[in-house]
Short mmCIF file of C-alpha atoms and ligand atoms in Angstrom, two decimals:
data_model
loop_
_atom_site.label_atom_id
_atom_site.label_comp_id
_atom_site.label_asym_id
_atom_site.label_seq_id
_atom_site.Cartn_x
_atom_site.Cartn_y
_atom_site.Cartn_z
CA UNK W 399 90.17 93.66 -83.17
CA UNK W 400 91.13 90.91 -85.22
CA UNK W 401 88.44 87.84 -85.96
CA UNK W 402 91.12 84.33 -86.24
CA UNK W 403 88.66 81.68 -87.64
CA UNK W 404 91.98 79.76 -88.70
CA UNK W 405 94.68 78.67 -87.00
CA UNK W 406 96.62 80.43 -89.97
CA UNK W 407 94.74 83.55 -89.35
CA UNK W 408 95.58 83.03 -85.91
CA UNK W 409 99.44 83.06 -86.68
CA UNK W 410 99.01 85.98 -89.53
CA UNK W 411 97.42 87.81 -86.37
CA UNK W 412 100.12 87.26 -83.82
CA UNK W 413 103.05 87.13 -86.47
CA UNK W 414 104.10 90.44 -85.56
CA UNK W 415 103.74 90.44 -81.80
CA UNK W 416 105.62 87.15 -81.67
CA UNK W 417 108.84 88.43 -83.77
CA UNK W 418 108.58 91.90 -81.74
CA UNK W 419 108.53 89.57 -78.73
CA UNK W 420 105.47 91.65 -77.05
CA UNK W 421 104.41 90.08 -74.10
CA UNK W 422 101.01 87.84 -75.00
CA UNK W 423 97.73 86.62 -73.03
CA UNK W 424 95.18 84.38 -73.60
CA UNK W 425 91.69 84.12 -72.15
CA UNK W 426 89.88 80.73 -73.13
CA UNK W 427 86.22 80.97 -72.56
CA UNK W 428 83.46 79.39 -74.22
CA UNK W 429 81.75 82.50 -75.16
CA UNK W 430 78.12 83.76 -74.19
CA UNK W 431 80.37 86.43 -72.12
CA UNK W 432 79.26 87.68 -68.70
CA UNK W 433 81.40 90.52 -66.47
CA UNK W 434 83.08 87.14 -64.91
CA UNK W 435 85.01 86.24 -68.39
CA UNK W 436 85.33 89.75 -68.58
CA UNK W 437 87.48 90.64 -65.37
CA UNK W 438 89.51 87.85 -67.00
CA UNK W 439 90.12 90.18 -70.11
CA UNK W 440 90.77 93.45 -67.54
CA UNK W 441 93.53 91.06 -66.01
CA UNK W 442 95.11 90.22 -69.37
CA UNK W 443 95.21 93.17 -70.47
CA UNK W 444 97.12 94.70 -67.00
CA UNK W 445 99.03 92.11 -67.75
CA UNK W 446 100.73 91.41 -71.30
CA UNK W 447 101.03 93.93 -74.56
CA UNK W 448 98.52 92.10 -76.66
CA UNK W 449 95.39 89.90 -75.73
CA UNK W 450 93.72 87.20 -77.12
CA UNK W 451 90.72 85.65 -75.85
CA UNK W 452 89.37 82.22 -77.47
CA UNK W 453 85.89 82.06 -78.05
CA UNK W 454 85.36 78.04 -78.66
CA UNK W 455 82.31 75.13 -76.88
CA UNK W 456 84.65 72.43 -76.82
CA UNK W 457 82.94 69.03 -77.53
CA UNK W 458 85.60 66.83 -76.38
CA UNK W 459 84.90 68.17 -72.45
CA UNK W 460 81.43 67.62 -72.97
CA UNK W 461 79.98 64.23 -72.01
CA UNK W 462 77.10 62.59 -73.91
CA UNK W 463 74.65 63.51 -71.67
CA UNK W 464 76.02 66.59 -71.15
CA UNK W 465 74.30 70.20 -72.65
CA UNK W 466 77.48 70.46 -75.79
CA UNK W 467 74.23 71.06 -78.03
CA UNK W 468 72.25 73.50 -76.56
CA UNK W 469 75.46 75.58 -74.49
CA UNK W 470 74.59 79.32 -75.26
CA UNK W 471 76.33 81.10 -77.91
CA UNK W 472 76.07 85.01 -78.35
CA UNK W 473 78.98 85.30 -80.86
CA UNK W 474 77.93 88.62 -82.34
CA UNK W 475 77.25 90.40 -79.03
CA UNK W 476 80.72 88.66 -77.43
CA UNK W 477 82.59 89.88 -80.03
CA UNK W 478 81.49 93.53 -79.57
CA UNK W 479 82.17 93.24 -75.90
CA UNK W 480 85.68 92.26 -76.56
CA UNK W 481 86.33 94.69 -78.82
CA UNK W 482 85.18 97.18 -76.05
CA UNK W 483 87.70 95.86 -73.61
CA UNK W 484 90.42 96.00 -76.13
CA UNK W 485 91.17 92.61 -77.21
CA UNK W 486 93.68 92.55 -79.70
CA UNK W 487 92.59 89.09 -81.37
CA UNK W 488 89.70 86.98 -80.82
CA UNK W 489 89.90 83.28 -81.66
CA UNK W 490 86.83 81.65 -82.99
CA UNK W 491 87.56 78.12 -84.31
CA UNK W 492 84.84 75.97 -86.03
CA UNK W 493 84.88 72.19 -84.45
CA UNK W 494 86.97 71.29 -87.28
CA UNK W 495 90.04 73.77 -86.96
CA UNK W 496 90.33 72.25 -83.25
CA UNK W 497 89.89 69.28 -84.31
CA UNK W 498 90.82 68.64 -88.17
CA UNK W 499 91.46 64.65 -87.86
CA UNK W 500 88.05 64.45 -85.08
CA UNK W 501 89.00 63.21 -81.41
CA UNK W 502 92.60 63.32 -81.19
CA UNK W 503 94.49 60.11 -80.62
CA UNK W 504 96.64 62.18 -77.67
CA UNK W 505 95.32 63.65 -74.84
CA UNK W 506 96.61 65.21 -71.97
CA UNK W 507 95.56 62.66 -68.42
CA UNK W 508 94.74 64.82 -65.22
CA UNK W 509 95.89 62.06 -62.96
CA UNK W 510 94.73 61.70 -59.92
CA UNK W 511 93.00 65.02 -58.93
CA UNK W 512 90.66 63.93 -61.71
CA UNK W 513 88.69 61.83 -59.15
CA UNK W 514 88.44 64.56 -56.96
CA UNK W 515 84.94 67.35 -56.96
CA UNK W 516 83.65 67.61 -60.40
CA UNK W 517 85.40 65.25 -61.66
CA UNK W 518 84.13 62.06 -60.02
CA UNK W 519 80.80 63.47 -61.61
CA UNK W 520 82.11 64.22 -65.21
CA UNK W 521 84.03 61.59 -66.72
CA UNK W 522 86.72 62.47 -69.52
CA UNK W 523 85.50 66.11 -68.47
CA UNK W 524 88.81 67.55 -67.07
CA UNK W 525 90.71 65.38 -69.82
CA UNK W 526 88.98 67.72 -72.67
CA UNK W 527 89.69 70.64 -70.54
CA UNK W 528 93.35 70.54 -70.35
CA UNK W 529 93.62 68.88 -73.97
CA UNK W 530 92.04 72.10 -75.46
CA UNK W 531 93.91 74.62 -73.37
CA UNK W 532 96.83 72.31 -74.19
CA UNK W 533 96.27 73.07 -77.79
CA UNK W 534 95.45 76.75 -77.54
CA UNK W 535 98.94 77.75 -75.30
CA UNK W 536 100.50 75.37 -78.59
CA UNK W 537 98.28 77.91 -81.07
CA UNK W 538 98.84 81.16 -79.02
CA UNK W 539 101.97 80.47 -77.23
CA UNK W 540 100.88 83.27 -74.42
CA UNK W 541 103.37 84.46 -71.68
CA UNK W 542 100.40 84.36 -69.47
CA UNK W 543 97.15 82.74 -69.15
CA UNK W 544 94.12 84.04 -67.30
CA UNK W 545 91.37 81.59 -65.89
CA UNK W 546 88.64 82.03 -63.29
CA UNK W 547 88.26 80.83 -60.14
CA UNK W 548 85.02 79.83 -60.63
CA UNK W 549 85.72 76.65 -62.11
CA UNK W 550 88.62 75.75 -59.38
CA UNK W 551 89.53 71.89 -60.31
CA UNK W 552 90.01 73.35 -63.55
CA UNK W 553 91.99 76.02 -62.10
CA UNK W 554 93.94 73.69 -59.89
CA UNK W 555 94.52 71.01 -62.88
CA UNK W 556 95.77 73.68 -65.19
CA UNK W 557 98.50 74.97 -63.04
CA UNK W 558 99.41 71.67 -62.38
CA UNK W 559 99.66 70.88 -66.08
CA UNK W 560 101.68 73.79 -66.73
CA UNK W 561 104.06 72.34 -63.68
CA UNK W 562 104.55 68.72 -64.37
CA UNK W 563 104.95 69.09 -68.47
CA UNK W 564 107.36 72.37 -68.19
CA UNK W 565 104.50 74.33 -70.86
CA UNK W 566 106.24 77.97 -70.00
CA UNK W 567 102.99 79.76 -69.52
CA UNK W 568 102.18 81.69 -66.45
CA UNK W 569 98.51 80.95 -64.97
CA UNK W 570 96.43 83.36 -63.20
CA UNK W 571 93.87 82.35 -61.38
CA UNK W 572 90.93 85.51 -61.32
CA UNK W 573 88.49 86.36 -58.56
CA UNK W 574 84.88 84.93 -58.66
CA UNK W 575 82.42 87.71 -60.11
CA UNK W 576 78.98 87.44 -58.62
CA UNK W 577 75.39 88.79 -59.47
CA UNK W 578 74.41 91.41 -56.84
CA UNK W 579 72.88 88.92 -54.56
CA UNK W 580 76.14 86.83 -54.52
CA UNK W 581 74.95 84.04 -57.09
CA UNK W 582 78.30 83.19 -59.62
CA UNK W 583 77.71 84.46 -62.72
CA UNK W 584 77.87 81.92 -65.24
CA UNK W 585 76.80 81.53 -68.65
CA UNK W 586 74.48 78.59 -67.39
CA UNK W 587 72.37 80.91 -65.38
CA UNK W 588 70.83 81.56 -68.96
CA UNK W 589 69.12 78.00 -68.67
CA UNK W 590 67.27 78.96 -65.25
CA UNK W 591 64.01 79.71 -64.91
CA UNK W 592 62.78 83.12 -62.73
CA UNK W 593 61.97 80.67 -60.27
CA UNK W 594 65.32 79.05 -60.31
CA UNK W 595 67.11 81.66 -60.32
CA UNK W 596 65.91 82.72 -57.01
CA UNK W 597 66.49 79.39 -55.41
CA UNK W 598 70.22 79.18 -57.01
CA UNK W 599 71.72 82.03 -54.63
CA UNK W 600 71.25 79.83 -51.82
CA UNK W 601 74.04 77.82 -52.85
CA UNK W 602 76.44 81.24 -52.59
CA UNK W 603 74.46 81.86 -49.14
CA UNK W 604 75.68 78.47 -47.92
CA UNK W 605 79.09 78.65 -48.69
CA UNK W 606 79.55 82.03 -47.36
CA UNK W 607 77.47 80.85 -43.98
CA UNK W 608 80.13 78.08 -44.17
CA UNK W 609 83.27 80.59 -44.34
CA UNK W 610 81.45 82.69 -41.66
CA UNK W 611 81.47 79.34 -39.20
CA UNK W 612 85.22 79.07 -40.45
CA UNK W 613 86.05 82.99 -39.58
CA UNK W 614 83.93 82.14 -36.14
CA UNK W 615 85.74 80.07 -35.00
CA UNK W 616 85.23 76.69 -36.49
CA UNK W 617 88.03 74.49 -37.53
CA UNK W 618 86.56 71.12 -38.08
CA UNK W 619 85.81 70.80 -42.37
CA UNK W 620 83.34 68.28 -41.17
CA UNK W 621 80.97 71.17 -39.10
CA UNK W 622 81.74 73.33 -42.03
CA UNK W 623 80.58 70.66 -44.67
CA UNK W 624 77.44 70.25 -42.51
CA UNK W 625 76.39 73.57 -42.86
CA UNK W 626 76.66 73.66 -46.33
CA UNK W 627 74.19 70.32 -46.45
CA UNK W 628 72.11 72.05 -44.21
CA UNK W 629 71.24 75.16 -46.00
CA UNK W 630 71.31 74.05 -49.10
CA UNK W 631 68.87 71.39 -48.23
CA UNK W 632 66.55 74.06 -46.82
CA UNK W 633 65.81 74.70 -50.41
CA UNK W 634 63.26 72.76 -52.18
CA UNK W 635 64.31 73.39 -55.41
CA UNK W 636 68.40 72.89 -54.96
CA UNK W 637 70.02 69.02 -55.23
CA UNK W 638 73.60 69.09 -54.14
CA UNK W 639 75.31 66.56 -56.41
CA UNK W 640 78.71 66.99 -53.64
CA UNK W 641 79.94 69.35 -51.05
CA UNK W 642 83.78 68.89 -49.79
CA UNK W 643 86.25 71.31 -48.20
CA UNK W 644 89.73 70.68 -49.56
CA UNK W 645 93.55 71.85 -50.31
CA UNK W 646 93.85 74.24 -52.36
CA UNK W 647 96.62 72.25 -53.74
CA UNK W 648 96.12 69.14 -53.72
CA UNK W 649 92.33 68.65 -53.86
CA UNK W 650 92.79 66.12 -50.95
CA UNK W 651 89.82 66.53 -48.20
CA UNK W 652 90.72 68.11 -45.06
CA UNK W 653 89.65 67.30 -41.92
CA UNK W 654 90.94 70.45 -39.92
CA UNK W 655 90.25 73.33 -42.19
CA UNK W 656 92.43 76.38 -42.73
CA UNK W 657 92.44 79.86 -44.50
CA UNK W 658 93.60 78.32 -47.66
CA UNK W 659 90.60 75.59 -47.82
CA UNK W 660 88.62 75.52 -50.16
CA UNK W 661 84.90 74.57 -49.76
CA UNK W 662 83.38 73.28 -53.11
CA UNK W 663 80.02 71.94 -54.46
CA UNK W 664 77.90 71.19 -57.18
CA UNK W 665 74.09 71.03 -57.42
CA UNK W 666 71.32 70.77 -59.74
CA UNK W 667 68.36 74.03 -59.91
CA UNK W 668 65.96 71.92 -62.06
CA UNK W 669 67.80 70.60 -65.05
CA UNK W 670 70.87 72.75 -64.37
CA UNK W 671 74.28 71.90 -63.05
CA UNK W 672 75.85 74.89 -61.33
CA UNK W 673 79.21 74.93 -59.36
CA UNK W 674 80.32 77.64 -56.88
CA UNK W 675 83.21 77.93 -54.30
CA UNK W 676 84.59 79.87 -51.39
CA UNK W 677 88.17 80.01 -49.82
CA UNK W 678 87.38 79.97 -46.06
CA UNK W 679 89.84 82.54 -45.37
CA UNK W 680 88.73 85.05 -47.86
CA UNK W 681 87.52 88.45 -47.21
CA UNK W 682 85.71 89.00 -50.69
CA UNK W 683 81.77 89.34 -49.86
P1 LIG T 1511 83.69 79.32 -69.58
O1 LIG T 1511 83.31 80.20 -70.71
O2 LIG T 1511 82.58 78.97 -68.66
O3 LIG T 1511 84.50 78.12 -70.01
O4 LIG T 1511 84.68 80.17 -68.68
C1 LIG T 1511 85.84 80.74 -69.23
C2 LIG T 1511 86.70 81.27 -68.11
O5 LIG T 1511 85.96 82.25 -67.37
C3 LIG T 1511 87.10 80.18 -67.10
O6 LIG T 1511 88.44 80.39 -66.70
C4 LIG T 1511 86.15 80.41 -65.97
O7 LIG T 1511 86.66 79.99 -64.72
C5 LIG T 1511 85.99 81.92 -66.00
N1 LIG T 1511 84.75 82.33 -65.35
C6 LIG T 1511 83.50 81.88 -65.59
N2 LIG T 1511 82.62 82.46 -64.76
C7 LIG T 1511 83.33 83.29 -63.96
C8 LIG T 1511 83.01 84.17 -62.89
N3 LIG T 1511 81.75 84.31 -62.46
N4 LIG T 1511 84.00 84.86 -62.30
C9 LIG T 1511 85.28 84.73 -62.72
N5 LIG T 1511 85.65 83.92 -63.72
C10 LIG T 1511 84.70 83.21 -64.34
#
C-alpha cells in the first residue's frame, strides 16, 4: 500500500491506474477506523480495480465548539488495517495540503436540506463536508465513491451534490455496522465512558422499537416520533438534541410514514454527540 502525504504523491500513486483507465474508488473517512469504515473498504474494493481511502479530520466541518482538537486519531494502527483489506493507496494530507492558502474562498452551499436534522444543529457543518469530498473526487477523480449510512444527511447531500453539479462519480451509500448490542459504531464511542456506553444503545433500541411500530402496523410519523421520545427519555443519561422521520430524498418531514422513511436523531451521552438512524422498512436487525 502506498502512503500519499502529497497531493503530488497522490497523482505519482494513481498515475498509472488513471492512464490504464482502471476503474478507481475512494473511501473518505476521518480515520480512527472501526469495522463500519471498513465494510466501506470491502465495498470499494467489490467494486473498482484500485482503492483509495482518505484518512484526513477536516477542520473546516468542524465548528468552534466542536471536538476538531481532541477527534481520535490512530494513524499507525489505521494504516495497518487498510493495508489488510487491500487498499491500494491511502491518502493522509496534513491541514496544509487540503488547505495550502487556509479556508478556501469557494465552497460548495448544501442549500436547503442544510436546515434539515443535523444540520439545523451544526452550522457551516455540511458546507465543510461536501467542500472536502468536493476536493478529494477533484484529487482522486474515483469512478465510485463509498460512504456510510450512518451519517445519512451527509449521505443524502452528497448524492445530491454529485446530481445538481454533474461531478461524474457514482455514490454508494453502505449499510450501518453496529456493536453486538445494536449501538452504531462510531469513532466517537471512544469518548464514552463504561457507563455511557451502556446508556448509548438505547438510542439504537428506540429506533428499532420505532421501525417495529412502523412494521406493526403504524403509519402515522408522528406515533412513530413519539416512541422514539419516549424511550429515549426513559434513560437518564441520554439528551435527544432532535428526533424526525423523513424522505429519504428530500429530507422533508413526513407525516404518513412509509418503507422508505427514514427516522433520524441526535443526542448527547454526557459530553458526546452521537447520531444513529433506521429506514422503517428495513429488515437489517
Ligand atoms: P468518519 O470517519 O466518521 O467521517 O466516517 C467515514 C465514513 O464511514 C462515512 O461515510 C461514514 O458514514 C462511514 N461510517 C461511519 N460509521 C459507520 C458505521 N457504523 N457503519 C457504516 N458506515 C459508517
Amino acid at each position: 500500500m502506498i502512503v500519499a502525504r502529497t497531493r503530488n504523491d497522490l497523482g505519482e500513486a494513481l498515475a498509472g491506474a488513471w492512464a490504464r483507465g482502471q476503474r478507481l474508488a475512494l473511501v473518505p473517512t476521518m480515520g480512527y477506523l472501526h469495522e463500519g469504515h471498513l465494510s466501506l473498504v470491502d465495498r470499494a474494493r467489490e467494486l473498482a480495480d484500485t482503492v483509495v481511502v482518505s484518512i484526513f479530520v477536516n477542520p473546516l466541518q468542524f465548528g468552534p465548539s466542536e471536538d476538531l482538537e481532541r477527534y481520535p486519531r490512530s494513524e499507525a494502527r489505521d494504516l495497518a488495517l487498510l493495508e489488510d483489506r487491500g487498499v491500494a493507496v491511502a491518502f493522509v494530507p496534513p491541514d496544509e495540503e487540503m488547505y495550502p492558502d487556509g479556508e478556501p474562498g469557494v465552497t460548495v452551499a448544501p442549500g436547503l436540506m442544510e436546515r434539515r436534522l443535523c444540520g439545523a444543529f451544526r452550522p457551516g457543518h455540511f458546507r465543510g463536508v461536501l467542500t472536502v469530498v468536493a476536493k478529494l473526487f477533484g484529487l482522486v477523480r474515483p469512478d465510485v465513491a463509498v460512504f456510510g449510512r450512518k451519517d445519512f444527511q451527509q449521505g443524502v447531500l452528497i448524492q445530491r451534490m454529485v446530481r445538481d453539479l454533474d461531478m461524474g462519480v457514482e455514490v454508494v451509500l453502505g449499510e450501518i455496522v453496529r456493536e453486538p448490542d445494536g449501538l452504531a459504531m462510531s469513532s466517537r464511542n471512544a469518548y464514552l465512558s463504561p457507563a455511557e456506553r451502556r446508556e448509548a444503545v438505547g438510542l439504537h433500541d428506540a429506533l428499532f422499537s420505532a421501525r417495529r411500530l412502523y412494521q406493526g402496523g403504524e403509519g402515522r410519523a408522528e406515533a412513530i416520533v413519539d416512541e422514539v421520545r419516549r424511550q429515549v427519555g426513559g434513560h437518564p443519561g441520554l439528551e435527544l438534541q432532535y428526533v424526525d422521520a423523513v424522505d429519504s430524498d428530500t429530507l422533508e418531514s413526513v407525516t404518513t410514514a412509509t418503507d422508505d422513511t427514514v427516522v433520524a436523531l441526535a443526542a448527547f451521552c454526557g459530553a458526546t454527540r452521537l447520531i444513529d438512524n433506521v429506514r422503517l422498512g428495513g429488515t437489517a436487525p
